[in-house]
Coordinates of C-alpha atoms in Angstrom, one line a residue:
X1262 CA -5.8 21.3 -0.5
X1263 CA -7.2 24.5 1.1
X1264 CA -6.7 25.8 4.6
X1265 CA -10.4 25.8 4.9
X1266 CA -10.6 22.1 4.2
X1267 CA -7.8 21.5 6.7
X1268 CA -9.6 23.3 9.4
X1269 CA -13.2 22.3 8.5
X1270 CA -13.5 20.3 11.7
X1271 CA -11.9 22.0 14.6
X1272 CA -10.8 19.7 17.4
X1273 CA -9.5 21.4 20.5
X1274 CA -6.6 19.9 22.4
X1275 CA -8.0 16.9 24.3
X1276 CA -6.6 14.9 27.2
X1277 CA -7.9 13.1 30.2
X1278 CA -9.1 9.7 29.2
X1279 CA -10.1 7.4 26.3
X1280 CA -13.5 9.0 25.9
X1281 CA -11.9 12.4 25.1
X1282 CA -9.4 10.8 22.8
X1283 CA -12.1 8.9 21.0
X1284 CA -14.2 12.1 20.5
X1285 CA -11.1 13.9 19.2
X1286 CA -10.2 11.1 16.9
X1287 CA -13.6 10.9 15.4
X1288 CA -13.7 14.6 14.6
X1289 CA -10.1 14.6 13.3
X1290 CA -10.9 11.6 11.1
X1291 CA -13.9 13.4 9.6
X1292 CA -11.6 16.3 8.8
X1293 CA -9.0 14.0 7.2
X1294 CA -11.6 12.4 5.0
X1295 CA -12.8 15.9 3.9
X1296 CA -9.2 16.8 3.0
X1297 CA -8.6 13.6 1.1
X1298 CA -11.8 13.6 -1.0
X1299 CA -11.2 17.3 -2.0
X1300 CA -7.8 16.4 -3.6
X1301 CA -7.8 15.6 -7.2
X1302 CA -4.7 13.5 -6.8
X1303 CA -6.6 11.1 -4.5
X1304 CA -9.0 10.1 -7.2
X1305 CA -6.3 9.9 -9.9
X1306 CA -3.9 7.7 -7.9
X1307 CA -6.7 5.4 -6.7
X1308 CA -8.2 5.0 -10.1
X1309 CA -4.7 4.2 -11.5
X1310 CA -4.3 1.5 -8.8
X1311 CA -7.4 -0.2 -9.9
X1312 CA -6.9 0.2 -13.7
X1313 CA -3.3 -0.8 -13.8
X1314 CA -3.7 -3.9 -11.5
X1315 CA -6.7 -5.2 -13.5
X1316 CA -5.4 -4.4 -16.9
X1317 CA -1.9 -5.9 -16.4
X1318 CA -3.5 -8.9 -14.8
X1319 CA -5.8 -9.3 -17.8
X1320 CA -2.8 -9.0 -20.1
X1321 CA -0.7 -11.6 -18.2
X1322 CA -3.7 -13.9 -18.1
X1323 CA -4.3 -13.6 -21.9
X1324 CA -0.6 -14.2 -22.7
X1325 CA -0.5 -17.3 -20.5
X1326 CA -3.7 -18.6 -21.8
X1327 CA -2.4 -18.3 -25.4
X1328 CA 0.7 -20.4 -24.6
X1329 CA -0.2 -22.9 -21.8
X1330 CA 2.5 -25.3 -23.0
X1331 CA 5.2 -22.9 -21.8
X1332 CA 4.3 -23.5 -18.1
X1333 CA 4.8 -26.4 -15.8
X1334 CA 1.7 -27.1 -13.8
X1335 CA 3.5 -28.5 -10.8
X1336 CA 5.3 -25.2 -10.1
X1337 CA 3.1 -22.6 -11.8
X1338 CA 1.2 -20.2 -9.5
X1339 CA -1.8 -18.9 -11.5
X1340 CA -3.0 -16.6 -8.7
X1341 CA 0.4 -14.8 -8.3
X1342 CA 0.9 -14.6 -12.0
X1343 CA -2.6 -13.0 -12.3
X1344 CA -1.6 -10.4 -9.8
X1345 CA 1.5 -9.4 -11.8
X1346 CA 0.0 -6.0 -12.3
X1347 CA 0.7 -5.1 -8.7
X1348 CA 4.3 -4.5 -9.7
X1349 CA 3.1 -1.4 -11.5
X1350 CA 0.0 -0.4 -9.6
X1351 CA 1.8 -0.3 -6.3
X1352 CA 3.6 2.8 -7.5
X1353 CA 0.1 4.5 -7.7
X1354 CA -0.9 3.5 -4.2
X1355 CA 2.6 4.6 -2.9
X1356 CA 2.0 8.0 -4.5
X1357 CA -1.4 8.2 -2.8
X1358 CA 0.1 7.5 0.6
X1359 CA 2.9 10.0 0.1
X1360 CA 0.7 12.8 -1.2
X1361 CA -1.9 12.3 1.5
X1362 CA 0.8 13.3 4.0
X1363 CA 3.4 15.4 2.2
X1364 CA 0.8 17.6 0.4
X1365 CA 0.0 19.4 3.6
X1366 CA 3.7 20.3 4.1
X1367 CA 4.0 21.4 0.4
X1368 CA 1.1 23.8 0.6
X1369 CA 1.6 24.9 4.2
X1370 CA -1.8 23.7 5.3
X1371 CA -0.2 21.5 7.9
X1372 CA -0.2 24.6 10.2
X1373 CA -4.0 25.0 9.9
X1374 CA -4.4 21.2 10.5
X1375 CA -2.4 21.3 13.7
X1376 CA -4.2 24.4 14.9
X1377 CA -7.5 22.5 14.4
X1378 CA -6.1 19.3 16.0
X1379 CA -3.3 20.4 18.4
X1380 CA -2.9 16.8 19.8
X1381 CA -0.5 15.4 17.3
X1382 CA -1.0 11.8 18.3
X1383 CA -4.7 12.2 17.6
X1384 CA -3.9 14.0 14.4
X1385 CA -1.5 11.3 13.2
X1386 CA -3.8 8.4 14.3
X1387 CA -6.7 9.9 12.4
X1388 CA -4.7 10.6 9.2
X1389 CA -3.2 7.1 9.2
X1390 CA -6.6 5.5 9.9
X1391 CA -8.3 7.4 7.1
X1392 CA -5.5 6.8 4.6
X1393 CA -5.4 3.1 5.4
X1394 CA -9.2 2.8 5.2
X1395 CA -9.4 4.5 1.8
X1396 CA -6.5 2.4 0.5
X1397 CA -8.2 -0.8 1.7
X1398 CA -11.6 0.3 0.3
X1399 CA -10.0 0.5 -3.2
X1400 CA -7.7 -2.4 -2.8
X1401 CA -10.4 -5.0 -2.0
X1402 CA -12.5 -4.6 -5.1
X1403 CA -9.2 -4.2 -7.1
X1404 CA -8.0 -7.6 -5.8
X1405 CA -11.2 -9.5 -6.7
X1406 CA -11.7 -7.8 -10.1
X1407 CA -8.1 -8.6 -10.9
X1408 CA -8.5 -12.2 -9.8
X1409 CA -11.5 -12.9 -12.0
X1410 CA -10.2 -10.9 -15.0
X1411 CA -6.8 -12.8 -14.9
X1412 CA -8.1 -16.2 -14.2
X1413 CA -10.9 -16.0 -16.8
X1414 CA -8.5 -14.9 -19.5
X1415 CA -6.0 -17.5 -18.5
X1416 CA -8.2 -20.4 -19.7
X1417 CA -9.3 -23.5 -18.0
X1418 CA -6.1 -25.5 -18.5
X1419 CA -4.0 -23.4 -16.1
X1420 CA -6.3 -21.0 -14.2
X1421 CA -7.4 -21.2 -10.6
X1422 CA -10.8 -20.8 -9.0
X1423 CA -11.6 -18.7 -5.9
X1424 CA -12.3 -21.9 -4.0
X1425 CA -8.9 -23.5 -4.8
X1426 CA -6.4 -23.9 -1.9
X1427 CA -4.9 -20.5 -1.0
X1428 CA -6.7 -18.5 -3.7
X1429 CA -9.1 -16.6 -1.5
X1430 CA -6.4 -15.9 1.1
X1431 CA -4.1 -14.7 -1.7
X1432 CA -6.8 -12.4 -3.1
X1433 CA -7.3 -10.8 0.3
X1434 CA -3.5 -10.8 0.6
X1435 CA -3.2 -8.5 -2.5
X1436 CA -5.6 -6.0 -0.9
X1437 CA -3.6 -6.1 2.4
X1438 CA -0.3 -5.8 0.5
X1439 CA -1.4 -2.6 -1.2
X1440 CA -2.9 -1.1 2.0
X1441 CA 0.2 -1.7 4.1
X1442 CA 2.5 -0.5 1.4
X1443 CA 0.4 2.7 1.3
X1444 CA 0.8 3.1 5.1
X1445 CA 4.6 2.5 4.9
X1446 CA 4.7 5.3 2.3
X1447 CA 2.6 7.7 4.5
X1448 CA 4.9 7.1 7.4
X1449 CA 8.1 7.8 5.4
X1450 CA 6.4 10.9 4.0
X1451 CA 5.7 12.2 7.5
X1452 CA 9.5 11.9 8.3
X1453 CA 10.8 13.4 5.0
X1454 CA 7.8 15.9 4.5
X1455 CA 8.4 16.5 0.8
X1456 CA 6.7 14.6 -2.1
X1457 CA 9.8 14.5 -4.4
X1458 CA 12.3 13.5 -1.7
X1459 CA 10.0 10.8 -0.4
X1460 CA 9.3 9.3 -3.8
X1461 CA 13.0 9.6 -4.4
X1462 CA 13.6 7.2 -1.5
X1463 CA 10.6 4.9 -1.9
X1464 CA 10.8 4.3 -5.7
X1465 CA 14.4 2.9 -5.5
X1466 CA 13.6 1.0 -2.3
X1467 CA 10.6 -0.8 -3.8
X1468 CA 11.6 -1.1 -7.5
X1469 CA 15.4 -1.0 -7.8
X1470 CA 17.2 -1.9 -4.5
X1471 CA 15.7 -5.4 -4.3
X1472 CA 17.1 -6.4 -7.7
X1473 CA 20.5 -4.9 -7.0
X1474 CA 20.8 -6.6 -3.6
X1475 CA 19.7 -9.9 -5.1
X1476 CA 22.6 -9.8 -7.5
X1477 CA 25.3 -9.0 -4.9
X1478 CA 27.0 -12.0 -3.2
X1479 CA 26.6 -12.2 0.5
X1480 CA 23.8 -9.6 0.8
X1481 CA 21.2 -11.0 -1.6
X1482 CA 19.2 -12.5 1.2
X1483 CA 18.6 -9.0 2.6
X1484 CA 16.3 -8.2 -0.3
X1485 CA 13.9 -10.9 0.9
X1486 CA 12.8 -8.7 3.8
X1487 CA 12.0 -5.6 1.8
X1488 CA 8.3 -4.6 2.2
X1489 CA 7.3 -5.2 -1.4
X1490 CA 8.9 -8.6 -1.5
X1491 CA 7.4 -9.6 1.8
X1492 CA 4.0 -8.4 0.6
X1493 CA 4.3 -10.5 -2.6
X1494 CA 4.3 -13.6 -0.3
X1495 CA 0.7 -12.7 0.7
X1496 CA -0.4 -13.1 -2.9
X1497 CA 1.2 -16.5 -3.5
X1498 CA -0.3 -20.0 -3.4
X1499 CA 2.9 -21.9 -4.3
X1500 CA 6.1 -21.7 -2.2
X1501 CA 9.1 -19.9 -3.6
X1502 CA 12.4 -21.4 -2.5
X1503 CA 14.3 -18.2 -3.5
X1504 CA 12.5 -16.2 -0.9
X1505 CA 12.3 -18.9 1.7
X1506 CA 9.2 -18.0 3.6
X1507 CA 5.5 -18.0 3.1
X1508 CA 2.4 -15.8 3.6
X1509 CA 2.5 -15.9 7.4
X1510 CA 6.1 -14.7 7.9
X1511 CA 5.6 -12.3 4.9
X1512 CA 2.7 -10.6 6.7
X1513 CA 4.8 -10.2 9.9
X1514 CA 7.6 -8.6 7.9
X1515 CA 5.4 -6.1 6.1
X1516 CA 3.5 -5.4 9.4
X1517 CA 6.9 -4.7 11.1
X1518 CA 7.8 -2.2 8.3
X1519 CA 4.4 -0.6 8.6
X1520 CA 4.6 -0.2 12.4
X1521 CA 8.1 1.2 12.2
X1522 CA 7.2 3.7 9.5
X1523 CA 4.1 4.9 11.3
X1524 CA 6.0 5.2 14.6
X1525 CA 8.7 7.2 13.0
X1526 CA 6.1 9.4 11.3
X1527 CA 4.5 10.1 14.7
X1528 CA 7.9 10.8 16.3
X1529 CA 8.8 13.3 13.6
X1530 CA 5.5 15.0 13.8
X1531 CA 5.7 15.4 17.6
X1532 CA 9.3 16.6 17.7
X1533 CA 9.4 19.1 14.9
X1534 CA 7.6 22.3 14.2
X1535 CA 5.0 22.4 11.4

């Protein structure tokens, strides 16, 4: 990321009403989009999100389709199983969210960005909006491509159609899960500022801590409310008694994580020097 890209759209400090905030936000968002699209890591991480989700979904679907007798139809969730690739691809979308924020601190271009957009609330709102919009723009086609790839390869004996109960909602749920997980990661990156330290916190939280907590007596229920677990409920069409809640509460849980992470990111940005 270059300082020139960071300051491509200069937005003077603005206050005094929603109209000025809107104008400042629009210019800041344009600058954030310019910065994101100029980063090579943006395209690699987003491409990895798509490829991994679809490829692993296709692999799971093919494996299930080759051995349909191993699955009980009354408890089998073909949609969630087809989305199994998200367990790997969410790492890519997490990296995208982290690097979209921490990259400016690593290179020092955050100073140029805050000079161009001195209102830090406007700056953070624009960055979060652009990061979220880009994540959603990639996650939506990823979700539908994965659904069709996995269900087609699964075979007619076990697969689901997009018109089946909960299937369309779960497909949109996958896109929402990846988008919100990306925003949680961006918020944490704004607090911790470094790429390595942020990933050092998020990777165990999303991929290790849940399994560890689940195996400990008395605290296993805590793991149910981690953002990746809550997000997985959005992709399900069959209830899971081990988790104990469905898509609606799952959405509320991951939204709460997202709001807290973004609020903490804004607080850190406002209180500390660049």
